[in-house]
Coordinates of C-alpha atoms in Angstrom, one line a residue:
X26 CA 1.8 -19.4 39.5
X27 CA 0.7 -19.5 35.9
X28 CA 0.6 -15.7 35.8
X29 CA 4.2 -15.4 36.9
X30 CA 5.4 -17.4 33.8
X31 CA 3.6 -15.3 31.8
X32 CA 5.0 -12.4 33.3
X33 CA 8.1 -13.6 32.9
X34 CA 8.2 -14.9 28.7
X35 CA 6.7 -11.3 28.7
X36 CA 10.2 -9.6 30.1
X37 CA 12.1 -12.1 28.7
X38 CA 10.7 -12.1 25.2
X39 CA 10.9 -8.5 24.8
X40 CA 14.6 -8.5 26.4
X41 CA 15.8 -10.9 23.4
X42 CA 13.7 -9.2 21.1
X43 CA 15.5 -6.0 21.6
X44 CA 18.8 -8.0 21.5
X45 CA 18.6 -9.7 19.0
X46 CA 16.9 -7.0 16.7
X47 CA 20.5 -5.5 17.1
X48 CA 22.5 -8.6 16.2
X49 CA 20.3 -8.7 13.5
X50 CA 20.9 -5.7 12.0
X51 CA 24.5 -5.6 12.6
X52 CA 24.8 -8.3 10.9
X53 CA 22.5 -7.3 7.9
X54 CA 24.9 -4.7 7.8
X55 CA 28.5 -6.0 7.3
X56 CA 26.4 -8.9 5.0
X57 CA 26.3 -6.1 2.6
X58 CA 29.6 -4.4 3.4
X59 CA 31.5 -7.1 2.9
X60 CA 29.7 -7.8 -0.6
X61 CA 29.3 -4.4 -1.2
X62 CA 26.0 -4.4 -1.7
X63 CA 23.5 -1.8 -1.5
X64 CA 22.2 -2.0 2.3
X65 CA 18.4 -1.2 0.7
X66 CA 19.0 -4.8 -1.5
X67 CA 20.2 -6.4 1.6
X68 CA 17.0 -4.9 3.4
X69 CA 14.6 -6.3 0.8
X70 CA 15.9 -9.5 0.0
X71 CA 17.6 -10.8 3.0
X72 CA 15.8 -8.8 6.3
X73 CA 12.1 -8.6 4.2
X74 CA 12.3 -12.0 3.0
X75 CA 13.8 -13.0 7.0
X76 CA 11.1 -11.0 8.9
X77 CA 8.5 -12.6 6.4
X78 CA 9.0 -16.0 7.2
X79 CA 6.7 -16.7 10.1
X80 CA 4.0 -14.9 7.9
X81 CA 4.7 -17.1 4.9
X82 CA 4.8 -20.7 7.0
X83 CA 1.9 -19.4 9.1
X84 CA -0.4 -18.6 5.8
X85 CA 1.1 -21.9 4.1
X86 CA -0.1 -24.1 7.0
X87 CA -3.3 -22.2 7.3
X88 CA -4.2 -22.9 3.5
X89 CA -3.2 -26.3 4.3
X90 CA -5.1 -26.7 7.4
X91 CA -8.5 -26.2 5.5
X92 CA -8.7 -22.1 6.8
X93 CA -6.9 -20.5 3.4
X94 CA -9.2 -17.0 4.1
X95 CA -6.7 -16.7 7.1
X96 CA -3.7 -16.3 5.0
X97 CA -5.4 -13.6 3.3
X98 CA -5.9 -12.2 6.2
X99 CA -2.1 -12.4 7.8
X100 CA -0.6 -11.4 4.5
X101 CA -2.4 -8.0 3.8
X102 CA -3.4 -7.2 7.9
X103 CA 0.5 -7.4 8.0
X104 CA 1.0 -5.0 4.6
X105 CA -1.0 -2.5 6.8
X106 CA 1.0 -2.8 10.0
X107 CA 4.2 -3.0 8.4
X108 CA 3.7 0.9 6.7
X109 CA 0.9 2.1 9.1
X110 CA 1.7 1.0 12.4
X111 CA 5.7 0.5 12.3
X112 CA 7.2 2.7 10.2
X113 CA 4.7 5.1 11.6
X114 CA 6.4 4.4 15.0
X115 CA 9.6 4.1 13.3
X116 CA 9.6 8.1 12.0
X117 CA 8.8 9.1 15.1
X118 CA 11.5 7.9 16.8
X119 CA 13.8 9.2 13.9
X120 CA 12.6 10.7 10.2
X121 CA 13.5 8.5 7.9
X122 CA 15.4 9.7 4.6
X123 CA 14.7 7.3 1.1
X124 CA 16.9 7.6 -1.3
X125 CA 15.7 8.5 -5.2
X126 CA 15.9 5.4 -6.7
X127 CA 13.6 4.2 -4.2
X128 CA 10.7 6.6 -5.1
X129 CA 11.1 6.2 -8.9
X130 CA 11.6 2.0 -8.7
X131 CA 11.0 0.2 -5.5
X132 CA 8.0 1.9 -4.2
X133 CA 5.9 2.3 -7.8
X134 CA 7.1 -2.0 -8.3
X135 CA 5.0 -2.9 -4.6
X136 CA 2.3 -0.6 -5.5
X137 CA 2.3 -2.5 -9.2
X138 CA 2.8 -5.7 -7.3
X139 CA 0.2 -4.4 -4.6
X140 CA -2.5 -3.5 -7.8
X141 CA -1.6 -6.7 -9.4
X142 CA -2.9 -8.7 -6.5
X143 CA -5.9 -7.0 -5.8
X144 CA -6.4 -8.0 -9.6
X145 CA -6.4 -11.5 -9.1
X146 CA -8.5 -11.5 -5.9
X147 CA -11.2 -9.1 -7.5
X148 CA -13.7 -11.6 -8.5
X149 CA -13.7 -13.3 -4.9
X150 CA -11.6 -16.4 -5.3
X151 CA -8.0 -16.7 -6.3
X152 CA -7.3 -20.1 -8.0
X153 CA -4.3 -22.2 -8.6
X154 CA -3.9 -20.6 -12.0
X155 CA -4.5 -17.5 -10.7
X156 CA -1.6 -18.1 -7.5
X157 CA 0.8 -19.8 -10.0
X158 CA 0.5 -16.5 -11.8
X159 CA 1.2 -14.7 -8.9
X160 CA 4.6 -16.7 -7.8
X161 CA 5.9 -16.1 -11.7
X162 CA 4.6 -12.7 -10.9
X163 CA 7.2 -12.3 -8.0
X164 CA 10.3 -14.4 -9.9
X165 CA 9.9 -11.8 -12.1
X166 CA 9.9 -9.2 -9.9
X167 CA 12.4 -9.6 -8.2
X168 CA 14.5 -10.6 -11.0
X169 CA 13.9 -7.3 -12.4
X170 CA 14.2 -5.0 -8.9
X171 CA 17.4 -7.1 -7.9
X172 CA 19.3 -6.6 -11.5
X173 CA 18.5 -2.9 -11.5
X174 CA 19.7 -2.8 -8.1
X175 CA 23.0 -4.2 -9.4
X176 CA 23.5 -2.1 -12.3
X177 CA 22.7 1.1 -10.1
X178 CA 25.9 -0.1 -7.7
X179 CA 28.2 -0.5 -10.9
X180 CA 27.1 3.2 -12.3
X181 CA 28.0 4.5 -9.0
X182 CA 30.9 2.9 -8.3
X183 CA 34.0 5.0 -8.1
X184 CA 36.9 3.9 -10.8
X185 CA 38.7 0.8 -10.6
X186 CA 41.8 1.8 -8.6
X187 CA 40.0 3.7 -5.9
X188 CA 37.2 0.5 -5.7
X189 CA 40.3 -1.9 -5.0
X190 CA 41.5 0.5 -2.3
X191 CA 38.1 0.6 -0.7
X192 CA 37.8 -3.4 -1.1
X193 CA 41.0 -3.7 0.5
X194 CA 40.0 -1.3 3.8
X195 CA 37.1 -2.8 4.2
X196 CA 39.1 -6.5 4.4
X197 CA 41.4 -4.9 6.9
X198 CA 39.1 -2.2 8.9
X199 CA 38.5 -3.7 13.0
X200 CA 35.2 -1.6 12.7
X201 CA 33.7 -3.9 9.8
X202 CA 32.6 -7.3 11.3
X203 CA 34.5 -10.5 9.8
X204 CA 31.7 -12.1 7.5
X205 CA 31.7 -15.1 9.6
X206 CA 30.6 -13.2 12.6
X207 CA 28.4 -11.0 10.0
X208 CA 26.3 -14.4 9.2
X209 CA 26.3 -15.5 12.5
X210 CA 24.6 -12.4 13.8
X211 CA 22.4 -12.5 10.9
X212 CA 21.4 -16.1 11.1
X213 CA 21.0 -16.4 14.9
X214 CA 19.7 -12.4 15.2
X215 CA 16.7 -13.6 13.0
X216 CA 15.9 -16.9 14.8
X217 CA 15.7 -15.1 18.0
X218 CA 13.4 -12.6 16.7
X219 CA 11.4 -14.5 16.0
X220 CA 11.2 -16.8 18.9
X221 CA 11.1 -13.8 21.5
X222 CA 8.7 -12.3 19.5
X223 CA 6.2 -15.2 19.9
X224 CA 7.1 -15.9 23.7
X225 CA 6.1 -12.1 24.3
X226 CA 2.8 -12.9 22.7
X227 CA 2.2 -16.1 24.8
X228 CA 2.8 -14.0 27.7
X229 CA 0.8 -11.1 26.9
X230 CA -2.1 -13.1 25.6
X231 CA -1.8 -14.8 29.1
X232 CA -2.0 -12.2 31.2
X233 CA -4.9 -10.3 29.3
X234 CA -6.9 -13.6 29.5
X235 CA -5.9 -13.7 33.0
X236 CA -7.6 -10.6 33.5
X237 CA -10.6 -11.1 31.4
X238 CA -10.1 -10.0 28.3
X239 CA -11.9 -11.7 25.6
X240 CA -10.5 -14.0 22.6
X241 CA -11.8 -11.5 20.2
X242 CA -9.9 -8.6 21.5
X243 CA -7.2 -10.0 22.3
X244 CA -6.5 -11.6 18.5
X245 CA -7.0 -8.5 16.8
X246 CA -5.0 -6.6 19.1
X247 CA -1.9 -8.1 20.9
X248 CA -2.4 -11.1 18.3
X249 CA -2.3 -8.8 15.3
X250 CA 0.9 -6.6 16.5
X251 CA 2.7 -9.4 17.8
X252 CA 3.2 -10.9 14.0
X253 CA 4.4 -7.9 13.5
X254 CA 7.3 -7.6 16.0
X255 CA 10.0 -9.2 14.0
X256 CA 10.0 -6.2 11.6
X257 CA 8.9 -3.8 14.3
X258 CA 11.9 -4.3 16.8
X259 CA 15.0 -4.6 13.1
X260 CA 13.2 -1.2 11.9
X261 CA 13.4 0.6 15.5
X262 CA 17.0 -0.9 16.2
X263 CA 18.3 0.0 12.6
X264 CA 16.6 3.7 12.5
X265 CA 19.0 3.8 16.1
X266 CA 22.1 3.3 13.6
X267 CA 21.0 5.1 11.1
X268 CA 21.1 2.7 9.1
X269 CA 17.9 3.8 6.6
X270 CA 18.1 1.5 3.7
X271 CA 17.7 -1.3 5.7
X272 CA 14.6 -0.1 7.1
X273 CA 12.8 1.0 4.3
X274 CA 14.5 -2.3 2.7
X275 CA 13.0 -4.3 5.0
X276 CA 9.1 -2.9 4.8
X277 CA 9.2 -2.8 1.1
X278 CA 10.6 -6.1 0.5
X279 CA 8.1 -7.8 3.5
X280 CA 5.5 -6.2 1.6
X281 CA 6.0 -7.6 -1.6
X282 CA 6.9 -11.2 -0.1
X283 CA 3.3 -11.2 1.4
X284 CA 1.5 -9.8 -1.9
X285 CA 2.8 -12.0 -3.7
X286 CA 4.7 -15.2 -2.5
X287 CA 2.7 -15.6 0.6
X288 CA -0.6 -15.1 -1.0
X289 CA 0.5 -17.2 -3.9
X290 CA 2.1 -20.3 -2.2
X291 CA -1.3 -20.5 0.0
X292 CA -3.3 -19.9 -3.0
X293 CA -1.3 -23.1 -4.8
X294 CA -2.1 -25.5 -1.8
X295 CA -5.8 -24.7 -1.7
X296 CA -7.6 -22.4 -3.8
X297 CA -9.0 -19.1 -1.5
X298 CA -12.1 -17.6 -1.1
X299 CA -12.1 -13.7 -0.7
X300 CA -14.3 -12.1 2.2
X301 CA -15.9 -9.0 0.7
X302 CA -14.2 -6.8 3.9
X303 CA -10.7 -7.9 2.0
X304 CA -11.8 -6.4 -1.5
X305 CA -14.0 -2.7 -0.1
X306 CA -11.8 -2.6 2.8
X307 CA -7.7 -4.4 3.5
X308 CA -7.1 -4.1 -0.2
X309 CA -7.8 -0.7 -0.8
X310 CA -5.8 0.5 2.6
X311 CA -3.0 -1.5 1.4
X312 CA -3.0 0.3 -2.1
X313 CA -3.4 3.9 -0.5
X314 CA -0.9 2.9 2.1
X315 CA 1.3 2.3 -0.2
X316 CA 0.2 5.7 -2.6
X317 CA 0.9 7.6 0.7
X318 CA 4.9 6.3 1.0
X319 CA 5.5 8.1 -2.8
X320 CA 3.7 11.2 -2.1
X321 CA 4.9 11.3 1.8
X322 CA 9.0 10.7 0.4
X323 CA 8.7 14.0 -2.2
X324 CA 9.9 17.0 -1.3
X325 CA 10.0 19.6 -3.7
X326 CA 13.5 21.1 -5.1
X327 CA 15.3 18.0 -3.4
X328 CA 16.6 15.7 -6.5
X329 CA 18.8 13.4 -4.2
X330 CA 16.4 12.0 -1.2
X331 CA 13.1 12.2 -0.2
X332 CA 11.8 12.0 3.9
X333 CA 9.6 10.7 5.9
X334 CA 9.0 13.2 8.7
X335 CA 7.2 12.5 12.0
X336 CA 4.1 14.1 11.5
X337 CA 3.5 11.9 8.3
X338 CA 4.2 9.2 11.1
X339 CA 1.8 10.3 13.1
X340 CA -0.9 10.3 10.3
X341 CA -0.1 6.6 9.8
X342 CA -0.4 5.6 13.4
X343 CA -3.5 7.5 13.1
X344 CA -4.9 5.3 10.0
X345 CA -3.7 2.6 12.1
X346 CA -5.9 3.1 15.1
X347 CA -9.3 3.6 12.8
X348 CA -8.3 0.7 10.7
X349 CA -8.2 -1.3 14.1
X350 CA -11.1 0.0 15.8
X351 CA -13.1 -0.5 13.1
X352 CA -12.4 -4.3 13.0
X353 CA -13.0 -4.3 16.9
X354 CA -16.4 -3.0 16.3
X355 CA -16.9 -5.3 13.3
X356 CA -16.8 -8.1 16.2
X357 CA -18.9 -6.8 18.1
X358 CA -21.7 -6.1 15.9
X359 CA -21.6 -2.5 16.0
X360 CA -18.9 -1.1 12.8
X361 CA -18.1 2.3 13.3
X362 CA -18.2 2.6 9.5
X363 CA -20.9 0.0 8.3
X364 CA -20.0 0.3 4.7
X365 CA -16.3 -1.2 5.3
X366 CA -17.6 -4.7 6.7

């Protein structure tokens, strides 16, 4: 009998998951219609920050619970799935086109932001000081990313007569959802996520312990992805709609909540120790992870957009699988590379 509710928050989970990654995203986008914002803001402030949520309460309560190494480990394990694991599954479902501003300004800001972290956890213990640094870090930040954001939309919009035509389409076009609706969708899209994302893990954890799996194995597999689901299921539902701002919005802005904000916030409740495997091993995947989204989004004699083509997807779901297989055998004694322990 216990099997069969597991089998069913399984189904279920990943049916609302799926539904409610598309209310979500629908309603991420007629947020920023409606304010005519840039859907790549909307993706880093309101989806990153949204999808990073349950990371940033999960790391906070871990700090506070007397296990602080474990926020370490949620915030940069989810860096790497985020870039590795789905937007490698994201390309391949659909390449995904970045826009120039976002080569020159958002992704060299998370790698400074990335760099910056891995600064203050060098010498194996980030203090108060250090995570009050960090937060002031972020404010700043983001000050900076969402200003030049702004100015970008005001140099590109079209003159004043034409912009008060578009305004007014926009208010009267059936196609572009009211704002209430829009918020709705957003709000209630994101709290479903979240909540279907967490009863599909409860059942999958279930029924692999049901069948023998061990504890181990399981956490770092279905465990590991399943915090991840939240950004994996908006990123597959908006690459769908074409909608590629708000994918790469969402990545890059969950990145640099949980460099940051979730490391910092944990770091001010309880000072952390740092594992060496974080400093020779999660660190510097997260910093060439994030190395690899510049160099993948160039291509030469195209001034406009970069792309992010399948086969680069494929690469990352490849990193992926060694960066997971190597932490399985760290568990079990035998490290396929024994220098990244």
């Amino acid at each position: 009998m216990e099997l069969l509710y597991y089998c069913i928050a399984l189904a279920l989970g990943l049916y609302v998951l799926i539904w409610s990654a598309d209310k979500f995203v629908d309603g991420a986008s007629a947020v920023a219609t409606r304010l005519g914002m840039s859907k790549l803001l909307v993706g880093m402030i309101i989806v990153g920050f949204g999808t990073s949520a349950p990371e940033m309460l999960v790391s906070a309560l871990a700090s506070y619970g007397g296990t602080p190494g474990i926020a370490l480990g949620n915030a940069f394990g989810s860096n790497i799935a985020n870039i590795a694991l789905i937007l490698g599954i994201t390309v391949l479902i659909r390449p995904i086109f970045i826009e120039k501003a976002v080569i020159t300004r958002e992704i060299p800001i998370l790698l400074f932001a990335t760099l910056a972290a891995y600064y203050f956890l060098w010498d194996g213990m980030l203090s108060r000081f250090e995570a009050v640094l960090m937060l002031i870090l972020f404010a700043i930040i983001m000050y900076f990313s969402i200003s030049a954001s702004i100015r970008e939309e005001k140099r590109q919009q079209p003159c004043e007569e034409l912009r008060r035509l578009q305004e007014e389409k926009v208010l009267v076009d059936p196609e572009v959802m009211p704002m209430k609706n829009a918020i709705f969708c957003l709000i209630i899209g994101l709290v479903l996520l979240i909540a279907s994302s967490r009863a599909l893990v409860w059942g999958a954890v279930g029924i692999a312990a049901f069948i023998g799996i061990s504890d181990m194995i399981i956490g770092l597999t279905i465990v590991a992805v399943g915090t991840s689901l939240p950004e994996l299921a908006s990123a597959i539902s908006a690459t769908r709609k074409s909608e590629h701002s708000l994918v790469i919005g969402n990545i890059l802005g969950s990145n640099f909540f949980n460099a940051l904000a979730v490391v910092g916030i944990a770091g001010v409740i309880k000072p952390i120790p740092v594992e060496y495997g974080v400093l020779v091993r999660d660190m510097p995947l997260n910093i060439l992870l994030t190395l690899s989204l510049f160099l993948f989004s160039i291509r030469v004699g195209n001034q406009v957009q970069g792309i992010i083509s399948r086969f680069e997807g494929i690469v990352m779901l490849a990193i992926y699988v060694i960066y997971t297989f190597q932490l399985v055998t760290i568990v079990l004694g035998k490290p396929l590379f024994a220098f990244l322990v």
